[in-house]
mmCIF file of C-alpha atoms and ligand atoms in Angstrom:
data_model
loop_
_atom_site.group_PDB
_atom_site.id
_atom_site.type_symbol
_atom_site.label_atom_id
_atom_site.label_comp_id
_atom_site.label_asym_id
_atom_site.label_seq_id
_atom_site.Cartn_x
_atom_site.Cartn_y
_atom_site.Cartn_z
ATOM 1 C CA UNK A 1 27.722 27.614 -67.236
ATOM 2 C CA UNK A 2 26.084 27.923 -63.804
ATOM 3 C CA UNK A 3 23.180 30.351 -63.726
ATOM 4 C CA UNK A 4 22.250 31.693 -60.346
ATOM 5 C CA UNK A 5 18.766 32.877 -61.407
ATOM 6 C CA UNK A 6 17.825 29.417 -62.628
ATOM 7 C CA UNK A 7 19.214 27.831 -59.492
ATOM 8 C CA UNK A 8 17.349 30.120 -57.090
ATOM 9 C CA UNK A 9 14.175 29.790 -59.148
ATOM 10 C CA UNK A 10 14.390 25.995 -58.900
ATOM 11 C CA UNK A 11 14.964 26.275 -55.153
ATOM 12 C CA UNK A 12 11.986 28.595 -54.701
ATOM 13 C CA UNK A 13 9.792 26.143 -56.576
ATOM 14 C CA UNK A 14 10.797 23.035 -54.646
ATOM 15 C CA UNK A 15 7.501 21.946 -53.142
ATOM 16 C CA UNK A 16 8.738 19.568 -50.482
ATOM 17 C CA UNK A 17 11.795 18.946 -48.308
ATOM 18 C CA UNK A 18 12.996 15.935 -50.345
ATOM 19 C CA UNK A 19 13.006 17.917 -53.580
ATOM 20 C CA UNK A 20 14.836 20.738 -51.800
ATOM 21 C CA UNK A 21 17.466 18.361 -50.502
ATOM 22 C CA UNK A 22 18.001 16.939 -53.998
ATOM 23 C CA UNK A 23 18.749 20.494 -55.177
ATOM 24 C CA UNK A 24 21.163 21.009 -52.294
ATOM 25 C CA UNK A 25 23.054 17.911 -53.430
ATOM 26 C CA UNK A 26 22.918 19.099 -57.035
ATOM 27 C CA UNK A 27 24.524 22.474 -56.194
ATOM 28 C CA UNK A 28 26.523 22.014 -52.996
ATOM 29 C CA UNK A 29 27.081 18.229 -52.709
ATOM 30 C CA UNK A 30 30.479 16.595 -53.144
ATOM 31 C CA UNK A 31 30.193 16.769 -56.931
ATOM 32 C CA UNK A 32 27.713 19.648 -56.953
ATOM 33 C CA UNK A 33 27.847 22.381 -59.580
ATOM 34 C CA UNK A 34 29.116 25.062 -57.178
ATOM 35 C CA UNK A 35 31.517 22.663 -55.488
ATOM 36 C CA UNK A 36 33.088 21.973 -58.907
ATOM 37 C CA UNK A 37 33.370 25.717 -59.554
ATOM 38 C CA UNK A 38 35.156 26.133 -56.212
ATOM 39 C CA UNK A 39 37.564 23.392 -57.210
ATOM 40 C CA UNK A 40 38.590 25.317 -60.351
ATOM 41 C CA UNK A 41 40.074 28.015 -58.100
ATOM 42 C CA UNK A 42 42.990 25.677 -57.348
ATOM 43 C CA UNK A 43 44.172 25.727 -60.975
ATOM 44 C CA UNK A 44 44.048 29.516 -61.372
ATOM 45 C CA UNK A 45 46.821 32.064 -61.184
ATOM 46 C CA UNK A 46 46.755 34.226 -58.054
ATOM 47 C CA UNK A 47 45.439 37.241 -59.993
ATOM 48 C CA UNK A 48 42.676 35.259 -61.636
ATOM 49 C CA UNK A 49 41.753 33.687 -58.335
ATOM 50 C CA UNK A 50 41.541 37.145 -56.738
ATOM 51 C CA UNK A 51 39.173 38.232 -59.441
ATOM 52 C CA UNK A 52 36.902 35.155 -59.701
ATOM 53 C CA UNK A 53 37.104 33.782 -56.150
ATOM 54 C CA UNK A 54 34.726 36.265 -54.506
ATOM 55 C CA UNK A 55 32.164 35.794 -57.274
ATOM 56 C CA UNK A 56 32.121 32.007 -56.820
ATOM 57 C CA UNK A 57 31.927 32.355 -53.024
ATOM 58 C CA UNK A 58 29.034 34.761 -53.496
ATOM 59 C CA UNK A 59 27.232 32.144 -55.628
ATOM 60 C CA UNK A 60 27.718 29.572 -52.892
ATOM 61 C CA UNK A 61 26.313 31.952 -50.265
ATOM 62 C CA UNK A 62 23.358 32.922 -52.429
ATOM 63 C CA UNK A 63 22.420 29.276 -53.019
ATOM 64 C CA UNK A 64 22.929 28.361 -49.334
ATOM 65 C CA UNK A 65 20.704 31.287 -48.248
ATOM 66 C CA UNK A 66 18.038 30.418 -50.794
ATOM 67 C CA UNK A 67 17.927 26.814 -49.611
ATOM 68 C CA UNK A 68 17.669 27.877 -45.935
ATOM 69 C CA UNK A 69 14.875 30.339 -46.738
ATOM 70 C CA UNK A 70 12.930 27.764 -48.741
ATOM 71 C CA UNK A 71 13.406 25.174 -46.024
ATOM 72 C CA UNK A 72 11.984 27.535 -43.377
ATOM 73 C CA UNK A 73 9.049 28.361 -45.646
ATOM 74 C CA UNK A 74 8.262 24.686 -46.314
ATOM 75 C CA UNK A 75 8.464 23.823 -42.602
ATOM 76 C CA UNK A 76 6.196 26.595 -41.467
ATOM 77 C CA UNK A 77 3.698 25.720 -44.221
ATOM 78 C CA UNK A 78 3.718 22.120 -42.997
ATOM 79 C CA UNK A 79 3.079 23.302 -39.421
ATOM 80 C CA UNK A 80 0.229 25.553 -40.564
ATOM 81 C CA UNK A 81 -1.346 22.655 -42.463
ATOM 82 C CA UNK A 82 -1.042 20.389 -39.451
ATOM 83 C CA UNK A 83 -2.585 22.973 -37.125
ATOM 84 C CA UNK A 84 -5.440 23.494 -39.561
ATOM 85 C CA UNK A 85 -6.102 19.758 -39.944
ATOM 86 C CA UNK A 86 -5.786 18.627 -36.303
ATOM 87 C CA UNK A 87 -8.765 19.220 -34.043
ATOM 88 C CA UNK A 88 -9.254 18.383 -30.358
ATOM 89 C CA UNK A 89 -12.839 18.140 -29.197
ATOM 90 C CA UNK A 90 -12.602 19.731 -25.768
ATOM 91 C CA UNK A 91 -16.217 18.826 -25.026
ATOM 92 C CA UNK A 92 -15.502 15.063 -25.029
ATOM 93 C CA UNK A 93 -15.698 13.468 -21.549
ATOM 94 C CA UNK A 94 -12.366 12.356 -20.088
ATOM 95 C CA UNK A 95 -11.598 8.726 -20.932
ATOM 96 C CA UNK A 96 -12.560 6.461 -18.002
ATOM 97 C CA UNK A 97 -9.307 5.771 -16.167
ATOM 98 C CA UNK A 98 -9.287 2.541 -14.152
ATOM 99 C CA UNK A 99 -9.021 3.546 -10.511
ATOM 100 C CA UNK A 100 -7.545 1.564 -7.678
ATOM 101 C CA UNK A 101 -9.144 1.457 -4.236
ATOM 102 C CA UNK A 102 -7.986 0.896 -0.687
ATOM 103 C CA UNK A 103 -8.763 -2.671 0.445
ATOM 104 C CA UNK A 104 -11.141 -2.870 3.437
ATOM 105 C CA UNK A 105 -8.406 -4.628 5.460
ATOM 106 C CA UNK A 106 -6.024 -1.717 4.873
ATOM 107 C CA UNK A 107 -8.826 0.722 5.609
ATOM 108 C CA UNK A 108 -9.660 -0.962 8.926
ATOM 109 C CA UNK A 109 -5.969 -1.101 9.891
ATOM 110 C CA UNK A 110 -5.719 2.644 9.199
ATOM 111 C CA UNK A 111 -8.847 3.217 11.281
ATOM 112 C CA UNK A 112 -7.372 1.177 14.165
ATOM 113 C CA UNK A 113 -4.081 3.061 14.004
ATOM 114 C CA UNK A 114 -5.914 6.395 14.114
ATOM 115 C CA UNK A 115 -8.189 5.406 17.014
ATOM 116 C CA UNK A 116 -5.402 3.921 19.128
ATOM 117 C CA UNK A 117 -2.929 6.700 18.322
ATOM 118 C CA UNK A 118 -5.413 9.041 19.987
ATOM 119 C CA UNK A 119 -5.126 6.908 23.146
ATOM 120 C CA UNK A 120 -1.332 7.036 23.034
ATOM 121 C CA UNK A 121 -0.655 3.679 21.361
ATOM 122 C CA UNK A 122 2.167 3.216 18.841
ATOM 123 C CA UNK A 123 1.975 0.720 15.962
ATOM 124 C CA UNK A 124 4.438 -2.189 16.316
ATOM 125 C CA UNK A 125 5.284 -4.916 13.808
ATOM 126 C CA UNK A 126 7.020 -8.274 13.878
ATOM 127 C CA UNK A 127 8.075 -10.956 11.390
ATOM 128 C CA UNK A 128 5.509 -13.249 9.769
ATOM 129 C CA UNK A 129 8.109 -16.039 9.752
ATOM 130 C CA UNK A 130 8.560 -16.700 13.466
ATOM 131 C CA UNK A 131 10.314 -19.221 15.680
ATOM 132 C CA UNK A 132 8.346 -21.367 18.088
ATOM 133 C CA UNK A 133 9.858 -19.632 21.113
ATOM 134 C CA UNK A 134 8.310 -16.235 20.240
ATOM 135 C CA UNK A 135 5.078 -17.703 18.855
ATOM 136 C CA UNK A 136 4.473 -20.235 21.665
ATOM 137 C CA UNK A 137 7.013 -20.848 24.427
ATOM 138 C CA UNK A 138 7.509 -17.249 25.584
ATOM 139 C CA UNK A 139 3.731 -16.842 25.571
ATOM 140 C CA UNK A 140 3.487 -19.628 28.157
ATOM 141 C CA UNK A 141 2.453 -22.262 25.625
ATOM 142 C CA UNK A 142 4.955 -25.066 26.309
ATOM 143 C CA UNK A 143 5.759 -27.826 23.807
ATOM 144 C CA UNK A 144 3.144 -30.217 25.162
ATOM 145 C CA UNK A 145 0.389 -27.631 25.452
ATOM 146 C CA UNK A 146 -2.792 -28.510 23.500
ATOM 147 C CA UNK A 147 -2.980 -24.907 22.228
ATOM 148 C CA UNK A 148 -0.091 -25.705 19.893
ATOM 149 C CA UNK A 149 -2.159 -28.346 18.174
ATOM 150 C CA UNK A 150 -5.222 -26.067 18.158
ATOM 151 C CA UNK A 151 -3.395 -23.432 16.167
ATOM 152 C CA UNK A 152 -3.061 -25.602 13.016
ATOM 153 C CA UNK A 153 0.431 -24.274 12.528
ATOM 154 C CA UNK A 154 2.325 -24.166 9.228
ATOM 155 C CA UNK A 155 5.858 -25.311 10.094
ATOM 156 C CA UNK A 156 8.982 -24.946 7.959
ATOM 157 C CA UNK A 157 11.026 -28.098 7.350
ATOM 158 C CA UNK A 158 14.213 -26.598 8.853
ATOM 159 C CA UNK A 159 15.056 -25.068 12.232
ATOM 160 C CA UNK A 160 16.935 -21.791 12.695
ATOM 161 C CA UNK A 161 20.609 -21.572 13.770
ATOM 162 C CA UNK A 162 19.612 -21.975 17.429
ATOM 163 C CA UNK A 163 17.633 -25.115 16.683
ATOM 164 C CA UNK A 164 14.238 -23.422 17.067
ATOM 165 C CA UNK A 165 11.382 -24.708 14.930
ATOM 166 C CA UNK A 166 10.387 -22.100 12.339
ATOM 167 C CA UNK A 167 6.768 -21.394 11.449
ATOM 168 C CA UNK A 168 4.355 -18.859 10.007
ATOM 169 C CA UNK A 169 3.084 -16.962 13.034
ATOM 170 C CA UNK A 170 -0.348 -18.190 14.081
ATOM 171 C CA UNK A 171 -1.254 -14.948 15.868
ATOM 172 C CA UNK A 172 0.077 -11.422 16.410
ATOM 173 C CA UNK A 173 0.835 -12.190 20.087
ATOM 174 C CA UNK A 174 4.589 -12.805 19.436
ATOM 175 C CA UNK A 175 4.834 -9.062 18.756
ATOM 176 C CA UNK A 176 4.028 -8.601 22.478
ATOM 177 C CA UNK A 177 7.160 -10.608 23.294
ATOM 178 C CA UNK A 178 9.362 -8.768 20.801
ATOM 179 C CA UNK A 179 8.145 -5.393 22.059
ATOM 180 C CA UNK A 180 8.634 -6.203 25.761
ATOM 181 C CA UNK A 181 12.140 -7.475 24.997
ATOM 182 C CA UNK A 182 13.216 -4.486 22.921
ATOM 183 C CA UNK A 183 11.493 -1.591 24.696
ATOM 184 C CA UNK A 184 11.360 -0.321 28.231
ATOM 185 C CA UNK A 185 7.954 0.028 29.886
ATOM 186 C CA UNK A 186 5.631 1.870 29.949
ATOM 187 C CA UNK A 187 4.479 0.242 26.715
ATOM 188 C CA UNK A 188 1.356 0.979 24.719
ATOM 189 C CA UNK A 189 1.224 -0.671 21.310
ATOM 190 C CA UNK A 190 -1.083 -2.208 18.783
ATOM 191 C CA UNK A 191 0.340 -4.752 16.342
ATOM 192 C CA UNK A 192 -1.746 -5.320 13.234
ATOM 193 C CA UNK A 193 -0.653 -7.877 10.663
ATOM 194 C CA UNK A 194 -0.995 -11.131 8.768
ATOM 195 C CA UNK A 195 -1.287 -14.458 10.567
ATOM 196 C CA UNK A 196 -1.499 -18.010 9.213
ATOM 197 C CA UNK A 197 -3.367 -21.184 10.113
ATOM 198 C CA UNK A 198 -4.121 -24.290 8.118
ATOM 199 C CA UNK A 199 -7.864 -23.723 7.984
ATOM 200 C CA UNK A 200 -10.324 -22.842 5.216
ATOM 201 C CA UNK A 201 -14.092 -22.223 4.957
ATOM 202 C CA UNK A 202 -16.453 -19.224 4.579
ATOM 203 C CA UNK A 203 -15.143 -17.597 7.765
ATOM 204 C CA UNK A 204 -11.581 -18.986 7.808
ATOM 205 C CA UNK A 205 -8.767 -18.482 5.320
ATOM 206 C CA UNK A 206 -5.198 -19.856 5.677
ATOM 207 C CA UNK A 207 -3.972 -16.253 5.900
ATOM 208 C CA UNK A 208 -5.946 -13.657 7.817
ATOM 209 C CA UNK A 209 -5.339 -10.527 9.867
ATOM 210 C CA UNK A 210 -5.255 -9.795 13.561
ATOM 211 C CA UNK A 211 -4.502 -6.803 15.678
ATOM 212 C CA UNK A 212 -2.842 -7.272 19.031
ATOM 213 C CA UNK A 213 -2.995 -4.712 21.810
ATOM 214 C CA UNK A 214 -0.526 -4.510 24.684
ATOM 215 C CA UNK A 215 -0.210 -2.141 27.628
ATOM 216 C CA UNK A 216 2.544 -2.570 30.221
ATOM 217 C CA UNK A 217 2.822 -0.082 33.073
ATOM 218 C CA UNK A 218 2.569 0.119 36.851
ATOM 219 C CA UNK A 219 -0.796 -0.496 38.514
ATOM 220 C CA UNK A 220 -2.666 -1.612 35.398
ATOM 221 C CA UNK A 221 -5.915 -3.514 36.056
ATOM 222 C CA UNK A 222 -8.948 -4.965 34.248
ATOM 223 C CA UNK A 223 -10.754 -1.604 34.470
ATOM 224 C CA UNK A 224 -8.164 -0.099 32.129
ATOM 225 C CA UNK A 225 -8.694 -3.006 29.744
ATOM 226 C CA UNK A 226 -12.472 -2.634 29.693
ATOM 227 C CA UNK A 227 -12.356 1.147 29.243
ATOM 228 C CA UNK A 228 -9.823 0.835 26.417
ATOM 229 C CA UNK A 229 -11.884 -1.776 24.555
ATOM 230 C CA UNK A 230 -15.105 0.184 25.023
ATOM 231 C CA UNK A 231 -13.526 3.420 23.819
ATOM 232 C CA UNK A 232 -11.960 1.637 20.838
ATOM 233 C CA UNK A 233 -15.176 -0.148 19.801
ATOM 234 C CA UNK A 234 -17.311 3.008 20.127
ATOM 235 C CA UNK A 235 -14.900 4.908 17.905
ATOM 236 C CA UNK A 236 -14.573 2.018 15.460
ATOM 237 C CA UNK A 237 -18.283 1.275 15.030
ATOM 238 C CA UNK A 238 -19.036 4.998 15.258
ATOM 239 C CA UNK A 239 -21.841 4.637 17.779
ATOM 240 C CA UNK A 240 -22.134 5.228 21.524
ATOM 241 C CA UNK A 241 -24.446 2.329 22.416
ATOM 242 C CA UNK A 242 -21.721 -0.330 22.354
ATOM 243 C CA UNK A 243 -22.250 -2.691 25.292
ATOM 244 C CA UNK A 244 -19.551 -5.184 26.294
ATOM 245 C CA UNK A 245 -19.777 -8.359 28.329
ATOM 246 C CA UNK A 246 -16.563 -9.826 29.714
ATOM 247 C CA UNK A 247 -16.769 -13.595 30.120
ATOM 248 C CA UNK A 248 -14.157 -15.555 32.096
ATOM 249 C CA UNK A 249 -12.015 -17.555 29.704
ATOM 250 C CA UNK A 250 -8.569 -19.069 29.359
ATOM 251 C CA UNK A 251 -5.518 -18.074 27.339
ATOM 252 C CA UNK A 252 -2.065 -19.296 28.392
ATOM 253 C CA UNK A 253 -0.595 -15.778 28.040
ATOM 254 C CA UNK A 254 -3.176 -13.956 30.173
ATOM 255 C CA UNK A 255 -4.316 -14.488 33.764
ATOM 256 C CA UNK A 256 -7.114 -13.811 34.331
ATOM 257 C CA UNK A 257 -8.433 -14.046 30.770
ATOM 258 C CA UNK A 258 -11.683 -12.720 29.407
ATOM 259 C CA UNK A 259 -13.547 -13.263 26.221
ATOM 260 C CA UNK A 260 -15.296 -10.052 25.190
ATOM 261 C CA UNK A 261 -18.802 -10.223 23.757
ATOM 262 C CA UNK A 262 -20.566 -7.311 22.135
ATOM 263 C CA UNK A 263 -24.329 -6.769 21.933
ATOM 264 C CA UNK A 264 -25.877 -6.743 18.465
ATOM 265 C CA UNK A 265 -29.211 -6.841 16.666
ATOM 266 C CA UNK A 266 -30.155 -8.699 13.510
ATOM 267 C CA UNK A 267 -31.134 -6.107 10.888
ATOM 268 C CA UNK A 268 -32.020 -6.903 7.270
ATOM 269 C CA UNK A 269 -30.292 -10.257 7.459
ATOM 270 C CA UNK A 270 -27.078 -9.005 8.971
ATOM 271 C CA UNK A 271 -25.610 -8.439 12.413
ATOM 272 C CA UNK A 272 -25.435 -4.805 13.440
ATOM 273 C CA UNK A 273 -23.259 -4.128 16.461
ATOM 274 C CA UNK A 274 -24.857 -2.038 19.231
ATOM 275 C CA UNK A 275 -27.191 -2.264 22.185
ATOM 276 C CA UNK A 276 -27.361 -4.523 25.242
ATOM 277 C CA UNK A 277 -27.120 -8.151 24.207
ATOM 278 C CA UNK A 278 -29.738 -9.063 26.838
ATOM 279 C CA UNK A 279 -32.277 -6.527 25.528
ATOM 280 C CA UNK A 280 -35.309 -7.417 23.400
ATOM 281 C CA UNK A 281 -34.254 -8.365 19.845
ATOM 282 C CA UNK A 282 -30.577 -8.420 20.785
ATOM 283 C CA UNK A 283 -27.947 -11.084 21.378
ATOM 284 C CA UNK A 284 -24.278 -11.383 22.336
ATOM 285 C CA UNK A 285 -21.526 -12.110 19.871
ATOM 286 C CA UNK A 286 -18.005 -13.126 20.811
ATOM 287 C CA UNK A 287 -15.627 -10.507 19.444
ATOM 288 C CA UNK A 288 -12.180 -10.739 20.974
ATOM 289 C CA UNK A 289 -9.830 -12.350 23.467
ATOM 290 C CA UNK A 290 -8.124 -10.432 26.236
ATOM 291 C CA UNK A 291 -6.779 -10.492 29.765
ATOM 292 C CA UNK A 292 -4.105 -9.368 32.180
ATOM 293 C CA UNK A 293 -0.683 -10.345 30.826
ATOM 294 C CA UNK A 294 0.439 -13.520 32.625
ATOM 295 C CA UNK A 295 3.263 -12.931 35.147
ATOM 296 C CA UNK A 296 5.232 -15.704 33.459
ATOM 297 C CA UNK A 297 5.086 -13.921 30.098
ATOM 298 C CA UNK A 298 6.318 -10.690 31.686
ATOM 299 C CA UNK A 299 9.153 -12.613 33.366
ATOM 300 C CA UNK A 300 9.998 -14.469 30.115
ATOM 301 C CA UNK A 301 10.685 -11.057 28.571
ATOM 302 C CA UNK A 302 13.103 -10.094 31.351
ATOM 303 C CA UNK A 303 10.755 -7.734 33.212
ATOM 304 C CA UNK A 304 9.876 -7.939 36.907
ATOM 305 C CA UNK A 305 6.166 -8.909 37.152
ATOM 306 C CA UNK A 306 6.002 -7.432 40.676
ATOM 307 C CA UNK A 307 6.787 -4.043 39.201
ATOM 308 C CA UNK A 308 5.103 -4.232 35.793
ATOM 309 C CA UNK A 309 1.578 -5.336 34.954
ATOM 310 C CA UNK A 310 -0.472 -4.993 31.847
ATOM 311 C CA UNK A 311 -3.315 -6.114 29.694
ATOM 312 C CA UNK A 312 -3.451 -7.540 26.203
ATOM 313 C CA UNK A 313 -6.081 -8.299 23.634
ATOM 314 C CA UNK A 314 -6.305 -9.844 20.190
ATOM 315 C CA UNK A 315 -8.996 -9.459 17.557
ATOM 316 C CA UNK A 316 -9.495 -10.439 13.929
ATOM 317 C CA UNK A 317 -9.159 -7.452 11.601
ATOM 318 C CA UNK A 318 -11.063 -9.138 8.750
ATOM 319 C CA UNK A 319 -13.868 -9.949 11.161
ATOM 320 C CA UNK A 320 -14.027 -6.318 12.296
ATOM 321 C CA UNK A 321 -14.226 -5.268 8.631
ATOM 322 C CA UNK A 322 -17.008 -7.776 7.896
ATOM 323 C CA UNK A 323 -19.043 -6.614 10.890
ATOM 324 C CA UNK A 324 -18.630 -2.930 10.092
ATOM 325 C CA UNK A 325 -18.972 -3.028 6.307
ATOM 326 C CA UNK A 326 -21.317 -5.990 5.865
ATOM 327 C CA UNK A 327 -19.387 -8.593 3.839
ATOM 328 C CA UNK A 328 -20.422 -12.164 4.589
ATOM 329 C CA UNK A 329 -17.713 -14.295 2.968
ATOM 330 C CA UNK A 330 -14.141 -13.910 4.149
ATOM 331 C CA UNK A 331 -12.712 -15.749 1.135
ATOM 332 C CA UNK A 332 -13.775 -12.910 -1.190
ATOM 333 C CA UNK A 333 -11.355 -10.624 0.711
ATOM 334 C CA UNK A 334 -8.438 -12.398 -0.935
ATOM 335 C CA UNK A 335 -9.838 -13.267 -4.394
ATOM 336 C CA UNK A 336 -8.692 -9.985 -5.943
ATOM 337 C CA UNK A 337 -11.970 -9.640 -7.882
ATOM 338 C CA UNK A 338 -12.085 -6.076 -9.230
ATOM 339 C CA UNK A 339 -15.876 -5.904 -8.887
ATOM 340 C CA UNK A 340 -15.641 -6.772 -5.175
ATOM 341 C CA UNK A 341 -12.734 -4.367 -4.698
ATOM 342 C CA UNK A 342 -14.503 -1.454 -6.354
ATOM 343 C CA UNK A 343 -17.686 -2.162 -4.384
ATOM 344 C CA UNK A 344 -16.092 -2.553 -0.940
ATOM 345 C CA UNK A 345 -12.879 -0.566 -1.505
ATOM 346 C CA UNK A 346 -12.199 2.938 -0.232
ATOM 347 C CA UNK A 347 -10.915 6.029 -1.969
ATOM 348 C CA UNK A 348 -7.227 6.669 -1.381
ATOM 349 C CA UNK A 349 -8.222 10.248 -0.588
ATOM 350 C CA UNK A 350 -10.469 9.418 2.372
ATOM 351 C CA UNK A 351 -7.909 8.933 5.122
ATOM 352 C CA UNK A 352 -9.545 8.044 8.455
ATOM 353 C CA UNK A 353 -9.181 10.800 11.029
ATOM 354 C CA UNK A 354 -10.940 11.384 14.320
ATOM 355 C CA UNK A 355 -11.758 14.939 13.281
ATOM 356 C CA UNK A 356 -12.855 14.228 9.727
ATOM 357 C CA UNK A 357 -14.543 10.888 10.365
ATOM 358 C CA UNK A 358 -13.177 7.393 10.794
ATOM 359 C CA UNK A 359 -14.847 5.865 7.723
ATOM 360 C CA UNK A 360 -16.103 9.006 5.952
HETATM 361 N N1 DAH B 401 -3.653 -14.778 20.314
HETATM 362 C C1 DAH B 401 -5.062 -15.147 20.482
HETATM 363 C C2 DAH B 401 -5.537 -15.921 19.248
HETATM 364 O O1 DAH B 401 -4.970 -15.782 18.209
HETATM 365 C C3 DAH B 401 -5.910 -13.929 20.658
HETATM 366 C C4 DAH B 401 -5.641 -13.272 21.959
HETATM 367 C C5 DAH B 401 -6.359 -13.622 23.072
HETATM 368 C C6 DAH B 401 -4.663 -12.305 22.071
HETATM 369 C C7 DAH B 401 -6.152 -13.017 24.286
HETATM 370 C C8 DAH B 401 -4.419 -11.708 23.297
HETATM 371 C C9 DAH B 401 -5.175 -12.073 24.409
HETATM 372 O O2 DAH B 401 -3.483 -10.758 23.450
HETATM 373 O O3 DAH B 401 -4.952 -11.478 25.596
HETATM 374 O O4 DAH B 401 -6.494 -16.613 19.339
#
């Protein structure tokens, strides 16, 4: 005979959830004691069923309620025990989280974009896989020109659909061509990006970075070029005593062309940009190439060189970074050594701005 007091007592004494579940099966499972009692109802006369049915149902409810109550009690006791046993030491220092940094090349490119944006220049880009028309021919470097050999070009084995030789661009100058062909003057752009030459030593890597500058407008002359470069270099090196020397030079895509030297002094074993290169303790260092855009290049892009003139310049971004931040081996830029990156890298939070500081 089923005894409810014994059953509820057993339930109340179950000291873990497994034991409680075993009791549930014992009373309410498929062959449980109460389940069997419920089954006897089927064989009873209607009067008997009316009399005994509610009592059996009441047993089932009492056992179900007792199990639920015990289950809640066991669970809250387990939670209490866990809360009492688990301790967090809030005074421990935060675990050191490895932090990334902004690569000096990215930093310098951001600095350039900020400085030139203030002078009204947009940032333009072009493909690193170029054809020889954009990289050479349109820039007034014909097939037989020695400059093609000088560039140590990486060529692809196949030509494009128009039969043009394909290559990794050797400079950012093809972006000049693409911009003049796709945009109407006036044009003011800088084009920073990767360039490739088959060359490798402490100051040359097969991949490096350049930034190209291009201005196309009416009545542009060398004075605009010199002012722009001076303003850029003062902002970039964050000092006012930048002195430039323009030396006559030759590039096929500019006429006249000028190589730009900057005065520097040797301090603690490294070159520090600033001062007149002819002054005591100073010297000149070649920094960038520039000139007035060659009439032929303007015409190659479908513009009338009698109406539109401009200047262009090109400078190594890695070299600018080395001069400003004092690294002496270019190869380390691309080794991915975490010690180098954390030493020379920049915080992602220090975005260069003219108001807040270019390299602050
Ligand atoms: N493209 C040249 C190089 O890679 C650099 C250069 C020189 C760019 C003079 C120019 C320029 O736009 O006017 O050596």
